Short mmCIF file of C-alpha atoms in Angstrom, two decimals:
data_model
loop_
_atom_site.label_atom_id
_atom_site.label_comp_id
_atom_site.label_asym_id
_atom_site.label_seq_id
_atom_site.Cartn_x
_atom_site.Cartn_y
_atom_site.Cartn_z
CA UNK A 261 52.67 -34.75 7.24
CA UNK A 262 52.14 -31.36 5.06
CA UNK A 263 49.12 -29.97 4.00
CA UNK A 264 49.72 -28.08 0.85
CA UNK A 265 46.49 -25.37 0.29
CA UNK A 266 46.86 -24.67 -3.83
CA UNK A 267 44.77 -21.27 -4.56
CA UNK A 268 41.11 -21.21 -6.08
CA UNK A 269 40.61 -18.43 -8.53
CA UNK A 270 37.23 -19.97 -9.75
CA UNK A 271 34.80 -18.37 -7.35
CA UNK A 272 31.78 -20.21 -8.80
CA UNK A 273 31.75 -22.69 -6.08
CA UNK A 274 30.16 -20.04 -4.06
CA UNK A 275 27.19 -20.10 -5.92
CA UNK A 276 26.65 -23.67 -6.61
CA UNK A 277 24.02 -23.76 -3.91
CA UNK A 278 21.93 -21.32 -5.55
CA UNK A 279 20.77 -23.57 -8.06
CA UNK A 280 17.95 -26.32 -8.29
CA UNK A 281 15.78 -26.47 -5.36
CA UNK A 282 18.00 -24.67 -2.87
CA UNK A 283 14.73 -22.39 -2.13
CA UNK A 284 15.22 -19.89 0.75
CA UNK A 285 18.68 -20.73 1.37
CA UNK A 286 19.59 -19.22 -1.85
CA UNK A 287 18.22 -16.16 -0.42
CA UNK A 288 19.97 -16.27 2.61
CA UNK A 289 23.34 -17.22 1.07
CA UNK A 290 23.00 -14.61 -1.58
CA UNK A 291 22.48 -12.14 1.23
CA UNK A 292 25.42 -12.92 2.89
CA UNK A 293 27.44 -13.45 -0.03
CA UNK A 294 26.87 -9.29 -0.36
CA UNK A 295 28.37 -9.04 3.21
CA UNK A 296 31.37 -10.57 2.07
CA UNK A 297 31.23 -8.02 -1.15
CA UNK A 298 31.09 -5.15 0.61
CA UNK A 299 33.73 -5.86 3.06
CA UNK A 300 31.38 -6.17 5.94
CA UNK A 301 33.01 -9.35 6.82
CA UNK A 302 36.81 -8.42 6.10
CA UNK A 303 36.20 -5.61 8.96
CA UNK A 304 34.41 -8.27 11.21
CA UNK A 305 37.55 -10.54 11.00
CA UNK A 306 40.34 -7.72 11.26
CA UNK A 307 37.85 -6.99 14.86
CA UNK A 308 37.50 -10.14 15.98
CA UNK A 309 41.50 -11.11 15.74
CA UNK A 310 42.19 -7.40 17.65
CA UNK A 311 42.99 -9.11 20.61
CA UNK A 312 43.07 -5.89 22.63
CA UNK A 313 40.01 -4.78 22.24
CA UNK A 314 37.50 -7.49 20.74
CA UNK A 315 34.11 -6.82 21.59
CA UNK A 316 34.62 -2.84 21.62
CA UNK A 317 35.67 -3.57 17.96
CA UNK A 318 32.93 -5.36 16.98
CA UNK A 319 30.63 -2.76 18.57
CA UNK A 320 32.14 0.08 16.86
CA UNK A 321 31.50 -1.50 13.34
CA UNK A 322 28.34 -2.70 14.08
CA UNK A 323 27.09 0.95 14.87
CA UNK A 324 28.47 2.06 11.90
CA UNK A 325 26.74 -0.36 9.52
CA UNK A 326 23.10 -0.22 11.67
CA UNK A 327 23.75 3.97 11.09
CA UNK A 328 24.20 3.07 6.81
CA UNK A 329 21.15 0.57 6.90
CA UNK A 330 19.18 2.61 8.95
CA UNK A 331 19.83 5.59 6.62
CA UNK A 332 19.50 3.70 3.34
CA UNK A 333 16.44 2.03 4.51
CA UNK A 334 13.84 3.85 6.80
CA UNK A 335 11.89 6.59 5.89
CA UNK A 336 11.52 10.17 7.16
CA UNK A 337 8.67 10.81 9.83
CA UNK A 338 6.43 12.90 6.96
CA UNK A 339 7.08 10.16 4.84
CA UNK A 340 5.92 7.58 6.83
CA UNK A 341 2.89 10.00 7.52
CA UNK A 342 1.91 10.22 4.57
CA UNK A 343 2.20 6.60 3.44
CA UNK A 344 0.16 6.23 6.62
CA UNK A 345 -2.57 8.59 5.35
CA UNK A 346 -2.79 6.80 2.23
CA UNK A 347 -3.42 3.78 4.29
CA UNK A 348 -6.45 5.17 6.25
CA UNK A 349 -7.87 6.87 3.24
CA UNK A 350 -7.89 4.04 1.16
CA UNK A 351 -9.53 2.13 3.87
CA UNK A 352 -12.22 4.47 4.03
CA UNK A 353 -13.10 4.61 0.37
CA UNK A 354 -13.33 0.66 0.33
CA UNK A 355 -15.35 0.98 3.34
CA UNK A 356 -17.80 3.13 1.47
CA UNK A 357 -17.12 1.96 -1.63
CA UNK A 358 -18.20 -2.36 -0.32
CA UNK A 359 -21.10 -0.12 1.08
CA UNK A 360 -22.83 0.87 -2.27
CA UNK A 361 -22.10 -2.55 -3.45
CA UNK A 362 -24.30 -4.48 -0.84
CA UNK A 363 -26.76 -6.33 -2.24
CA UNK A 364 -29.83 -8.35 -0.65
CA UNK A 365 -31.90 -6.59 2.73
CA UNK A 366 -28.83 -4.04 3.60
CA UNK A 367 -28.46 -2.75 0.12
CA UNK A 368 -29.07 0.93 0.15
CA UNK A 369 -30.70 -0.07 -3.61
CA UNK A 370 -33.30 -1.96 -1.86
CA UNK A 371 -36.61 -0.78 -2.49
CA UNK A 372 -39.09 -0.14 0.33
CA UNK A 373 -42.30 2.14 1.72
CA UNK A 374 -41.35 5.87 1.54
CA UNK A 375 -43.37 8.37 4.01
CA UNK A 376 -42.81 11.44 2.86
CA UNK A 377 -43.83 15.11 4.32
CA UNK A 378 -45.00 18.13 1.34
CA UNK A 379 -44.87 22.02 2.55
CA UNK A 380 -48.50 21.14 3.75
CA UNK A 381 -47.97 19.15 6.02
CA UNK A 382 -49.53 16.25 4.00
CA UNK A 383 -47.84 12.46 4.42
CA UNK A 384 -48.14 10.02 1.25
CA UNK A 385 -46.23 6.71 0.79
CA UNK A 386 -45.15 5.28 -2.05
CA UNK A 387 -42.46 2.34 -3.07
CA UNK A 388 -39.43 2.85 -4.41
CA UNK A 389 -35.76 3.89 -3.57
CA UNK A 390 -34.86 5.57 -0.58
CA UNK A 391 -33.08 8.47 -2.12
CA UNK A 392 -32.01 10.20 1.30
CA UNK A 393 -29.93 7.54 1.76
CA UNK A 394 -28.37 6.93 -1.17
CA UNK A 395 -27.15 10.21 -1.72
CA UNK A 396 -26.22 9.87 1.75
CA UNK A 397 -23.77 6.98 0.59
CA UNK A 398 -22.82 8.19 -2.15
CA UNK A 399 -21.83 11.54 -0.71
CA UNK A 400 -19.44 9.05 1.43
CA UNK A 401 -18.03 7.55 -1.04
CA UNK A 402 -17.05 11.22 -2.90
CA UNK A 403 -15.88 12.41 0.11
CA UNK A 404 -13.55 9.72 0.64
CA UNK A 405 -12.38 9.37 -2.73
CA UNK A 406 -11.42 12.77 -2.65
CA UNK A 407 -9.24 12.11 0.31
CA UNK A 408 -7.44 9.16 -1.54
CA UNK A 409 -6.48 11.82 -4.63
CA UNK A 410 -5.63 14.61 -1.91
CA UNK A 411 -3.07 11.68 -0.31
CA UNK A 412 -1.79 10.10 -3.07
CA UNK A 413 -0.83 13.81 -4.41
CA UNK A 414 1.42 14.34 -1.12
CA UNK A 415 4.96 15.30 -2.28
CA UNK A 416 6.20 12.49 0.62
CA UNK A 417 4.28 9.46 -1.44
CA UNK A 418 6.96 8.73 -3.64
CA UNK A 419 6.37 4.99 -4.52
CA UNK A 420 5.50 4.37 -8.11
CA UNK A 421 2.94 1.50 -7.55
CA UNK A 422 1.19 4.04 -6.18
CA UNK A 423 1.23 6.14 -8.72
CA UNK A 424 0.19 4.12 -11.18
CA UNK A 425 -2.90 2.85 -9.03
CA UNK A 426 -4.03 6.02 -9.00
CA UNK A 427 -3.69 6.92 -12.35
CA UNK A 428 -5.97 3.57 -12.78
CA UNK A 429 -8.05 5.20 -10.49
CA UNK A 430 -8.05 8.25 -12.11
CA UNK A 431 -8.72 6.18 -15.94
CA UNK A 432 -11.59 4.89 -14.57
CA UNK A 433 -13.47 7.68 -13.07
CA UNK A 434 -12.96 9.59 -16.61
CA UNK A 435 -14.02 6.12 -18.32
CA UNK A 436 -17.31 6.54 -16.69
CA UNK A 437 -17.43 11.02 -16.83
CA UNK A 438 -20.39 10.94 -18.89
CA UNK A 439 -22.31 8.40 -16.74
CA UNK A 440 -21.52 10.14 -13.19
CA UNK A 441 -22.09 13.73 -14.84
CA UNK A 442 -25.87 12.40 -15.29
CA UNK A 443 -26.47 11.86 -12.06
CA UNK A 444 -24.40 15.25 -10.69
CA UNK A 445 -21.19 13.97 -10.37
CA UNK A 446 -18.61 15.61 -12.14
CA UNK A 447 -14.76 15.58 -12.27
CA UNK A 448 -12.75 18.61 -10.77
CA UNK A 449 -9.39 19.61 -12.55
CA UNK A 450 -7.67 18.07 -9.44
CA UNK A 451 -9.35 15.16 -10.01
CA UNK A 452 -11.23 15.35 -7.01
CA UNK A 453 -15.14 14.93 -7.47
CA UNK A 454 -18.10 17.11 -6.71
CA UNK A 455 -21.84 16.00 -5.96
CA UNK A 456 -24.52 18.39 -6.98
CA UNK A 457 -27.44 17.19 -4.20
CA UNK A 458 -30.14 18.45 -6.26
CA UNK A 459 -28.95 17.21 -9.28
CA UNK A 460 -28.31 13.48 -7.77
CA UNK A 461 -31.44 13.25 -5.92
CA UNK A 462 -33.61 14.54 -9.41
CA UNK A 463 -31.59 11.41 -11.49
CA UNK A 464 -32.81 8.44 -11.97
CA UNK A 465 -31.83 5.92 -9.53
CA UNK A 466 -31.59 2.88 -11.68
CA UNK A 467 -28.52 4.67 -13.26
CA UNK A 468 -26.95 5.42 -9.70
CA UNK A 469 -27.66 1.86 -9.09
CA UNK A 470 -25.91 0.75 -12.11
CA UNK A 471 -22.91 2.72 -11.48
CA UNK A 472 -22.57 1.80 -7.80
CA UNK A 473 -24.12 -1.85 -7.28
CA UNK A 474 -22.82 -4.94 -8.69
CA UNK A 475 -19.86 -6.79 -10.01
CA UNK A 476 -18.10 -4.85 -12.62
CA UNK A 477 -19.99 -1.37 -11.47
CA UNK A 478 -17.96 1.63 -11.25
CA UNK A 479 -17.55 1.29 -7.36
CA UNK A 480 -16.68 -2.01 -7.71
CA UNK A 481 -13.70 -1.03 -9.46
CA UNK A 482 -12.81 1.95 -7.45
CA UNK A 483 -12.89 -0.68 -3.95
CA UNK A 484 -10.46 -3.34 -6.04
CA UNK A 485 -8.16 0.79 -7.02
CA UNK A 486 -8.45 1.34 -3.55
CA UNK A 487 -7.36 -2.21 -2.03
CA UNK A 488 -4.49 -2.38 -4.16
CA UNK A 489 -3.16 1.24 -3.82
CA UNK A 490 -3.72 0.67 0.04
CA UNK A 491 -1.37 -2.46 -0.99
CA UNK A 492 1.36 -0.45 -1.97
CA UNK A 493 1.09 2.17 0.87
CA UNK A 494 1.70 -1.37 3.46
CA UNK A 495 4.55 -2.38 0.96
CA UNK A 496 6.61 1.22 0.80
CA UNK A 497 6.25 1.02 4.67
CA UNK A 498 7.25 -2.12 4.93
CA UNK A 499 10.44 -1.51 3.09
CA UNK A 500 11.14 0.69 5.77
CA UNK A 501 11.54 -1.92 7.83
CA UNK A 502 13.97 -3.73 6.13
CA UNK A 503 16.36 -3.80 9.45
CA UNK A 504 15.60 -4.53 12.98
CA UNK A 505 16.51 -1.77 15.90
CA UNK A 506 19.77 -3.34 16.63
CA UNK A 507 20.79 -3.39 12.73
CA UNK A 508 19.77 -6.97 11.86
CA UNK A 509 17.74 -8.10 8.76
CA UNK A 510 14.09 -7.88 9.53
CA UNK A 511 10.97 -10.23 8.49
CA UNK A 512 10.14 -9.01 5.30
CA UNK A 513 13.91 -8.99 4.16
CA UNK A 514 15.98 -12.02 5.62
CA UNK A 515 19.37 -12.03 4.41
CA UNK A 516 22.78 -11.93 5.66
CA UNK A 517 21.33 -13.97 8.32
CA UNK A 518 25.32 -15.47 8.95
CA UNK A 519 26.74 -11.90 10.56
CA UNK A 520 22.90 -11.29 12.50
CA UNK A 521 24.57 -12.77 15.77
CA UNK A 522 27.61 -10.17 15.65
CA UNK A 523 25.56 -7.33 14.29
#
């Protein structure tokens, strides 16, 4: 009995499962289908037919690729710092950001009995806002916007979702200029803020309250900035990650899953 092997120069068949509802597999097949490309698998076969030295052979080449993946896809320590930073700063500014925008009993808005003390010594009480501490808050929630802009602005944050975040940000602070320059809040040329205390606690609190309480508020829209460049910060770190510590495919990138047991 022969066999006789005739020569297939259409190579579409390798991509016939990548249609319809093949799903992850695609993925996975596409991913390997690049080891094959880039010769990956040529050197694993000319290694694994060495039969001198197999498993030294395989070793040796699976060194050398972890060293390119690692290289191509991990990010330098002040990188990774500075993504980091981003992280914690945009966590913050939500933090103080959700803060103003309580409503009900723990709403810094609420209104309530004031004592207050003159330069005689005198007490009186009256209702109304508690404007200690809501400038209080609201100095938070400068403070730690500020430290979003100073992080973002980091020469190691190179990720353009990022950058365009910010410059959302950045729209919608100027957007509302006028209405935080009323209550002492103005806009620096870095566009970092500054709060003038006097100024704030002299405004009229129904305008602070309007700009940092509710749905659709200005804060409200700085927490939803901050959440989604925080977003980006986890996704540029993640990328990092794109291999394992022996040189497989991670997680959040799970290709080429066919060589993972020899690399």
């Amino acid at each position: 009995m022969s066999i006789s092997i005739q020569p297939k120069n259409d190579y579409s068949f390798l991509f016939s499962g990548l249609g319809g509802n093949s799903g992850g597999y695609a993925g996975n097949f596409l991913g390997d289908y690049i080891s094959l490309k880039n010769g990956t698998y040529a050197k694993l076969m000319k290694a694994y037919y060495n039969t001198k030295s197999d498993d030294e052979s395989v070793k040796s080449i699976a060194k050398q690729t972890t060293s390119r993946r690692s290289s191509a896809n991990s990010l330098s320590k002040d990188e990774t710092k500075a993504y980091t930073e981003v992280q914690k700063a945009t966590d913050d500014l939500k933090e103080s950001a959700d803060a103003l925008l309580t409503k009900g009993t723990k709403s810094v808005f609420r209104k309530k009995d004031i004592t207050t003390t003159d330069e005689n010594g005198v007490k009186s009480t009256k209702y109304g806002y508690d404007v200690d501490a809501i400038y209080s808050a609201v100095n938070d929630f400068v403070k730690d916007y500020n430290a979003v802009i100073k992080a973002t602005a980091s020469g190691d944050v190179a990720d353009s979702s990022i950058a365009n975040r910010v410059s959302h940000l950045q729209n919608t602070t100027k957007i509302n200029e006028k209405a935080l320059a009323e209550i002492g809040i103005t806009i620096n040329k870095d566009n970092t803020l500054s709060i003038n205390k006097d100024t704030f606690k002299g405004a009229d609190m129904t305008k602070v309250q309007n700009l940092f309480n509710g749905t659709g508020s200005y804060a409200y829209s700085v927490s939803a900035s901050a959440s989604m460049i925080n977003f980006s910060a986890d996704q540029a770190l993640t990328k990092a990650s794109t291999y394992t510590g022996t040189g497989t495919y991670g997680n959040n990138y799970n290709m080429g899953n066919l060589f993972n047991s020899y690399l």
